[in-house]
PDB file of C-alpha atoms in Angstrom:
ATOM      1  CA  UNK A  27      15.688 -15.177  10.533  1.00 59.00           C
ATOM      2  CA  UNK A  28      16.949 -11.774   9.446  1.00 83.00           C
ATOM      3  CA  UNK A  29      16.912 -12.488   5.930  1.00 94.00           C
ATOM      4  CA  UNK A  30      15.796  -9.615   3.524  1.00 97.00           C
ATOM      5  CA  UNK A  31      12.525 -10.798   1.896  1.00 98.00           C
ATOM      6  CA  UNK A  32      12.075  -7.857  -0.401  1.00 98.00           C
ATOM      7  CA  UNK A  33      13.425  -9.408  -3.602  1.00 97.00           C
ATOM      8  CA  UNK A  34      11.637 -12.682  -3.242  1.00 97.00           C
ATOM      9  CA  UNK A  35       8.357 -10.971  -2.747  1.00 98.00           C
ATOM     10  CA  UNK A  36       9.013  -8.557  -5.594  1.00 97.00           C
ATOM     11  CA  UNK A  37       9.630 -11.467  -8.046  1.00 96.00           C
ATOM     12  CA  UNK A  38       6.513 -13.141  -6.862  1.00 95.00           C
ATOM     13  CA  UNK A  39       4.416  -9.988  -7.685  1.00 94.00           C
ATOM     14  CA  UNK A  40       5.960  -9.574 -11.019  1.00 93.00           C
ATOM     15  CA  UNK A  41       4.979 -13.249 -11.954  1.00 90.00           C
ATOM     16  CA  UNK A  42       1.438 -12.904 -10.516  1.00 89.00           C
ATOM     17  CA  UNK A  43       0.667  -9.502 -12.110  1.00 89.00           C
ATOM     18  CA  UNK A  44       2.736  -9.351 -15.386  1.00 87.00           C
ATOM     19  CA  UNK A  45       2.172  -6.279 -17.834  1.00 83.00           C
ATOM     20  CA  UNK A  46      -0.142  -8.362 -19.919  1.00 75.00           C
ATOM     21  CA  UNK A  47      -2.703  -9.045 -17.216  1.00 67.00           C
ATOM     22  CA  UNK A  48      -6.292  -7.800 -17.956  1.00 62.00           C
ATOM     23  CA  UNK A  49      -9.075  -7.126 -15.559  1.00 56.00           C
ATOM     24  CA  UNK A  50     -11.087 -10.240 -16.433  1.00 52.00           C
ATOM     25  CA  UNK A  51      -8.115 -12.452 -15.276  1.00 51.00           C
ATOM     26  CA  UNK A  52      -7.919 -10.349 -12.060  1.00 49.00           C
ATOM     27  CA  UNK A  53     -11.549 -10.946 -11.437  1.00 54.00           C
ATOM     28  CA  UNK A  54     -10.752 -14.758 -11.481  1.00 52.00           C
ATOM     29  CA  UNK A  55      -9.093 -14.382  -8.088  1.00 57.00           C
ATOM     30  CA  UNK A  56      -5.183 -13.832  -8.297  1.00 80.00           C
ATOM     31  CA  UNK A  57      -4.219 -13.109  -4.906  1.00 90.00           C
ATOM     32  CA  UNK A  58      -0.854 -13.214  -3.113  1.00 94.00           C
ATOM     33  CA  UNK A  59      -1.322 -14.632   0.447  1.00 96.00           C
ATOM     34  CA  UNK A  60       1.329 -14.276   3.004  1.00 98.00           C
ATOM     35  CA  UNK A  61       1.829 -16.623   6.085  1.00 97.00           C
ATOM     36  CA  UNK A  62       0.182 -15.385   9.196  1.00 96.00           C
ATOM     37  CA  UNK A  63       2.798 -16.774  11.551  1.00 93.00           C
ATOM     38  CA  UNK A  64       5.701 -14.992   9.718  1.00 96.00           C
ATOM     39  CA  UNK A  65       7.551 -11.779  10.076  1.00 97.00           C
ATOM     40  CA  UNK A  66       8.941 -10.666   6.723  1.00 98.00           C
ATOM     41  CA  UNK A  67      12.005  -8.262   6.596  1.00 98.00           C
ATOM     42  CA  UNK A  68      11.572  -5.562   3.964  1.00 98.00           C
ATOM     43  CA  UNK A  69      14.769  -3.478   3.329  1.00 97.00           C
ATOM     44  CA  UNK A  70      13.541  -2.310  -0.171  1.00 97.00           C
ATOM     45  CA  UNK A  71      10.256  -1.019  -1.415  1.00 97.00           C
ATOM     46  CA  UNK A  72       7.879  -3.517  -3.058  1.00 98.00           C
ATOM     47  CA  UNK A  73       6.576  -2.131  -6.261  1.00 96.00           C
ATOM     48  CA  UNK A  74       2.802  -3.116  -6.927  1.00 94.00           C
ATOM     49  CA  UNK A  75       1.743  -3.088 -10.618  1.00 90.00           C
ATOM     50  CA  UNK A  76      -2.142  -2.721 -11.554  1.00 87.00           C
ATOM     51  CA  UNK A  77      -4.528  -5.348 -10.503  1.00 87.00           C
ATOM     52  CA  UNK A  78      -2.481  -6.514  -7.590  1.00 91.00           C
ATOM     53  CA  UNK A  79      -4.094  -8.136  -4.753  1.00 93.00           C
ATOM     54  CA  UNK A  80      -2.220  -8.796  -1.456  1.00 97.00           C
ATOM     55  CA  UNK A  81      -3.549 -10.573   1.775  1.00 97.00           C
ATOM     56  CA  UNK A  82      -1.291 -10.469   4.653  1.00 98.00           C
ATOM     57  CA  UNK A  83      -3.268 -12.609   6.944  1.00 98.00           C
ATOM     58  CA  UNK A  84      -2.128 -10.314   9.689  1.00 98.00           C
ATOM     59  CA  UNK A  85       1.477 -11.181   9.135  1.00 98.00           C
ATOM     60  CA  UNK A  86       4.135  -8.692  10.250  1.00 98.00           C
ATOM     61  CA  UNK A  87       6.218  -6.657   7.813  1.00 98.00           C
ATOM     62  CA  UNK A  88       9.348  -5.025   9.247  1.00 98.00           C
ATOM     63  CA  UNK A  89      11.247  -2.156   7.513  1.00 98.00           C
ATOM     64  CA  UNK A  90      14.720  -0.959   7.528  1.00 96.00           C
ATOM     65  CA  UNK A  91      14.747   1.359  10.594  1.00 95.00           C
ATOM     66  CA  UNK A  92      12.319   3.774   8.766  1.00 96.00           C
ATOM     67  CA  UNK A  93      14.541   4.387   5.776  1.00 96.00           C
ATOM     68  CA  UNK A  94      12.438   2.653   3.166  1.00 97.00           C
ATOM     69  CA  UNK A  95       8.734   2.491   2.132  1.00 98.00           C
ATOM     70  CA  UNK A  96       6.908  -0.938   2.064  1.00 98.00           C
ATOM     71  CA  UNK A  97       4.267  -1.159  -0.632  1.00 98.00           C
ATOM     72  CA  UNK A  98       4.407   1.478  -3.462  1.00 96.00           C
ATOM     73  CA  UNK A  99       2.320   1.911  -6.512  1.00 93.00           C
ATOM     74  CA  UNK A 100       4.022   1.120  -9.917  1.00 91.00           C
ATOM     75  CA  UNK A 101       3.438   0.937 -13.735  1.00 88.00           C
ATOM     76  CA  UNK A 102       4.819  -1.405 -16.211  1.00 88.00           C
ATOM     77  CA  UNK A 103       7.231   0.079 -18.830  1.00 86.00           C
ATOM     78  CA  UNK A 104       8.216  -2.616 -21.214  1.00 85.00           C
ATOM     79  CA  UNK A 105       9.572  -5.374 -18.891  1.00 86.00           C
ATOM     80  CA  UNK A 106      10.348  -3.012 -16.016  1.00 91.00           C
ATOM     81  CA  UNK A 107       8.121  -1.730 -13.161  1.00 91.00           C
ATOM     82  CA  UNK A 108       8.422   1.999 -12.715  1.00 90.00           C
ATOM     83  CA  UNK A 109       7.449   3.544  -9.345  1.00 90.00           C
ATOM     84  CA  UNK A 110       4.286   5.916  -9.863  1.00 85.00           C
ATOM     85  CA  UNK A 111       3.881   7.069  -6.371  1.00 77.00           C
ATOM     86  CA  UNK A 112       5.871  10.000  -7.058  1.00 73.00           C
ATOM     87  CA  UNK A 113       4.539  10.755 -10.518  1.00 72.00           C
ATOM     88  CA  UNK A 114       3.390  14.176 -11.618  1.00 67.00           C
ATOM     89  CA  UNK A 115      -0.062  15.080 -10.704  1.00 62.00           C
ATOM     90  CA  UNK A 116      -2.368  14.345 -13.634  1.00 65.00           C
ATOM     91  CA  UNK A 117      -0.340  11.637 -15.460  1.00 62.00           C
ATOM     92  CA  UNK A 118      -3.049   9.128 -14.508  1.00 63.00           C
ATOM     93  CA  UNK A 119      -1.373   5.844 -14.013  1.00 61.00           C
ATOM     94  CA  UNK A 120      -4.610   4.397 -12.579  1.00 71.00           C
ATOM     95  CA  UNK A 121      -4.630   1.007 -10.922  1.00 77.00           C
ATOM     96  CA  UNK A 122      -8.152  -0.765 -10.765  1.00 79.00           C
ATOM     97  CA  UNK A 123      -9.014  -3.778  -8.861  1.00 84.00           C
ATOM     98  CA  UNK A 124      -6.082  -3.683  -6.424  1.00 91.00           C
ATOM     99  CA  UNK A 125      -6.069  -4.387  -2.716  1.00 94.00           C
ATOM    100  CA  UNK A 126      -3.748  -4.489   0.264  1.00 97.00           C
ATOM    101  CA  UNK A 127      -5.419  -6.313   3.233  1.00 98.00           C
ATOM    102  CA  UNK A 128      -4.584  -7.394   6.591  1.00 98.00           C
ATOM    103  CA  UNK A 129      -1.030  -6.598   7.301  1.00 98.00           C
ATOM    104  CA  UNK A 130       0.907  -5.268  10.256  1.00 98.00           C
ATOM    105  CA  UNK A 131       3.744  -2.837   9.653  1.00 98.00           C
ATOM    106  CA  UNK A 132       6.568  -1.475  11.609  1.00 98.00           C
ATOM    107  CA  UNK A 133       9.889   0.547  10.998  1.00 98.00           C
ATOM    108  CA  UNK A 134       8.964   2.017   7.518  1.00 98.00           C
ATOM    109  CA  UNK A 135       9.060   5.487   6.246  1.00 97.00           C
ATOM    110  CA  UNK A 136       5.545   5.085   4.452  1.00 98.00           C
ATOM    111  CA  UNK A 137       3.906   1.690   4.943  1.00 98.00           C
ATOM    112  CA  UNK A 138       1.641   2.123   2.011  1.00 98.00           C
ATOM    113  CA  UNK A 139       2.501   4.866  -0.669  1.00 96.00           C
ATOM    114  CA  UNK A 140      -0.055   4.689  -3.703  1.00 94.00           C
ATOM    115  CA  UNK A 141      -0.888   6.859  -6.358  1.00 91.00           C
ATOM    116  CA  UNK A 142      -3.784   6.520  -8.916  1.00 87.00           C
ATOM    117  CA  UNK A 143      -5.645   3.785  -7.149  1.00 87.00           C
ATOM    118  CA  UNK A 144      -9.117   3.854  -8.714  1.00 83.00           C
ATOM    119  CA  UNK A 145     -12.266   1.593  -9.078  1.00 82.00           C
ATOM    120  CA  UNK A 146     -12.682  -1.097  -6.744  1.00 85.00           C
ATOM    121  CA  UNK A 147      -9.513  -0.631  -4.851  1.00 92.00           C
ATOM    122  CA  UNK A 148      -9.241  -1.417  -1.126  1.00 95.00           C
ATOM    123  CA  UNK A 149      -6.842  -0.779   1.726  1.00 97.00           C
ATOM    124  CA  UNK A 150      -8.313  -2.867   4.703  1.00 98.00           C
ATOM    125  CA  UNK A 151      -7.251  -4.094   8.122  1.00 98.00           C
ATOM    126  CA  UNK A 152      -3.811  -2.352   8.016  1.00 98.00           C
ATOM    127  CA  UNK A 153      -2.070  -1.903  11.300  1.00 98.00           C
ATOM    128  CA  UNK A 154       1.006   0.412  11.802  1.00 98.00           C
ATOM    129  CA  UNK A 155       3.301   0.782  14.866  1.00 97.00           C
ATOM    130  CA  UNK A 156       6.397   2.945  14.922  1.00 96.00           C
ATOM    131  CA  UNK A 157       6.624   4.032  11.293  1.00 97.00           C
ATOM    132  CA  UNK A 158       6.808   7.595   9.856  1.00 97.00           C
ATOM    133  CA  UNK A 159       3.521   7.575   7.838  1.00 97.00           C
ATOM    134  CA  UNK A 160       0.883   4.762   7.580  1.00 97.00           C
ATOM    135  CA  UNK A 161      -1.000   5.427   4.359  1.00 97.00           C
ATOM    136  CA  UNK A 162      -0.351   7.998   1.761  1.00 95.00           C
ATOM    137  CA  UNK A 163      -2.491   8.178  -1.403  1.00 93.00           C
ATOM    138  CA  UNK A 164      -2.622  10.699  -4.263  1.00 89.00           C
ATOM    139  CA  UNK A 165      -5.119  10.855  -7.223  1.00 86.00           C
ATOM    140  CA  UNK A 166      -7.559   8.121  -5.871  1.00 86.00           C
ATOM    141  CA  UNK A 167     -11.029   7.605  -7.244  1.00 85.00           C
ATOM    142  CA  UNK A 168     -13.386   4.985  -5.708  1.00 88.00           C
ATOM    143  CA  UNK A 169     -10.763   4.023  -3.144  1.00 92.00           C
ATOM    144  CA  UNK A 170     -12.028   2.332   0.150  1.00 95.00           C
ATOM    145  CA  UNK A 171      -9.824   2.536   3.109  1.00 97.00           C
ATOM    146  CA  UNK A 172     -11.349   0.677   6.258  1.00 97.00           C
ATOM    147  CA  UNK A 173     -10.604  -0.894   9.690  1.00 98.00           C
ATOM    148  CA  UNK A 174      -6.931   0.543   9.725  1.00 98.00           C
ATOM    149  CA  UNK A 175      -5.128   1.506  12.902  1.00 98.00           C
ATOM    150  CA  UNK A 176      -1.791   3.330  13.620  1.00 97.00           C
ATOM    151  CA  UNK A 177       0.000   3.816  16.884  1.00 95.00           C
ATOM    152  CA  UNK A 178       3.264   5.748  17.753  1.00 94.00           C
ATOM    153  CA  UNK A 179       3.617   6.431  13.925  1.00 93.00           C
ATOM    154  CA  UNK A 180       4.882   9.793  12.924  1.00 91.00           C
ATOM    155  CA  UNK A 181       5.955  10.859  16.359  1.00 92.00           C
ATOM    156  CA  UNK A 182       8.396  13.840  16.037  1.00 91.00           C
ATOM    157  CA  UNK A 183       7.977  13.923  12.235  1.00 93.00           C
ATOM    158  CA  UNK A 184       5.221  16.465  11.806  1.00 94.00           C
ATOM    159  CA  UNK A 185       3.658  14.320   9.157  1.00 95.00           C
ATOM    160  CA  UNK A 186       0.073  12.731   9.188  1.00 95.00           C
ATOM    161  CA  UNK A 187      -0.478   9.091   9.624  1.00 96.00           C
ATOM    162  CA  UNK A 188      -3.127   9.120   6.976  1.00 96.00           C
ATOM    163  CA  UNK A 189      -2.373  11.492   4.044  1.00 95.00           C
ATOM    164  CA  UNK A 190      -5.002  11.539   1.298  1.00 92.00           C
ATOM    165  CA  UNK A 191      -5.305  14.092  -1.477  1.00 85.00           C
ATOM    166  CA  UNK A 192      -4.801  16.004  -4.707  1.00 75.00           C
ATOM    167  CA  UNK A 193      -7.486  15.492  -7.372  1.00 71.00           C
ATOM    168  CA  UNK A 194      -9.177  12.782  -5.327  1.00 70.00           C
ATOM    169  CA  UNK A 195     -12.794  11.657  -5.309  1.00 75.00           C
ATOM    170  CA  UNK A 196     -15.105   8.920  -4.148  1.00 83.00           C
ATOM    171  CA  UNK A 197     -12.825   8.205  -1.066  1.00 87.00           C
ATOM    172  CA  UNK A 198     -14.590   5.971   1.481  1.00 91.00           C
ATOM    173  CA  UNK A 199     -13.034   6.063   4.921  1.00 93.00           C
ATOM    174  CA  UNK A 200     -14.429   3.893   7.550  1.00 96.00           C
ATOM    175  CA  UNK A 201     -13.230   3.111  11.041  1.00 97.00           C
ATOM    176  CA  UNK A 202      -9.770   4.524  10.886  1.00 96.00           C
ATOM    177  CA  UNK A 203      -7.695   5.008  14.165  1.00 96.00           C
ATOM    178  CA  UNK A 204      -4.544   6.859  15.017  1.00 95.00           C
ATOM    179  CA  UNK A 205      -3.091   7.286  18.557  1.00 94.00           C
ATOM    180  CA  UNK A 206       0.097   8.688  19.974  1.00 93.00           C
ATOM    181  CA  UNK A 207       0.973  10.719  16.886  1.00 92.00           C
ATOM    182  CA  UNK A 208       1.696  14.238  15.902  1.00 92.00           C
ATOM    183  CA  UNK A 209      -1.067  14.601  13.098  1.00 94.00           C
ATOM    184  CA  UNK A 210      -3.705  11.786  12.676  1.00 95.00           C
ATOM    185  CA  UNK A 211      -5.253  12.790   9.406  1.00 94.00           C
ATOM    186  CA  UNK A 212      -4.771  15.145   6.445  1.00 93.00           C
ATOM    187  CA  UNK A 213      -7.321  15.023   3.738  1.00 90.00           C
ATOM    188  CA  UNK A 214      -7.199  17.580   0.833  1.00 84.00           C
ATOM    189  CA  UNK A 215      -8.155  18.064  -2.762  1.00 76.00           C
ATOM    190  CA  UNK A 216      -6.439  19.865  -5.492  1.00 59.00           C
TER     191      UNK A 216
END
């Protein structure tokens, strides 16, 4: 099935994580679980609001021939989600208690493009094959990234598979792998 699943997933995310959500409710365990046996076609970026928790159960997400990002951080502005991944440094759209776990990605520009993920945020068990960049994160504090792999990602782009930096702190990296790529890691601080 080649149906674009972007809009359906985006609508589910908006229902599960509305602008009125508070940390206490998130601690109660709202989590969007994907079907492990499925391949999801993602032709448009999925904006992730604060407190978003996604479990891919190792499903495959396939992008639009490296033209689009997959998961991108966002903030609520009234009833609309506004992309925060390209926000000006220092604007602090912090997202606490968020996680993206156990997904396989292919054919994206950036698999995960987040900004301001802080306090109990996790990226875990993410696999990339044949994308431009695997994980790009800016202004993170208390972010944990572990058990992630990428292969044949970034070939010919001159861009790192993992790109962390700018006013970052308390970044925990554990068991990250990159193979067959131009640049594996770039970690810097502003």
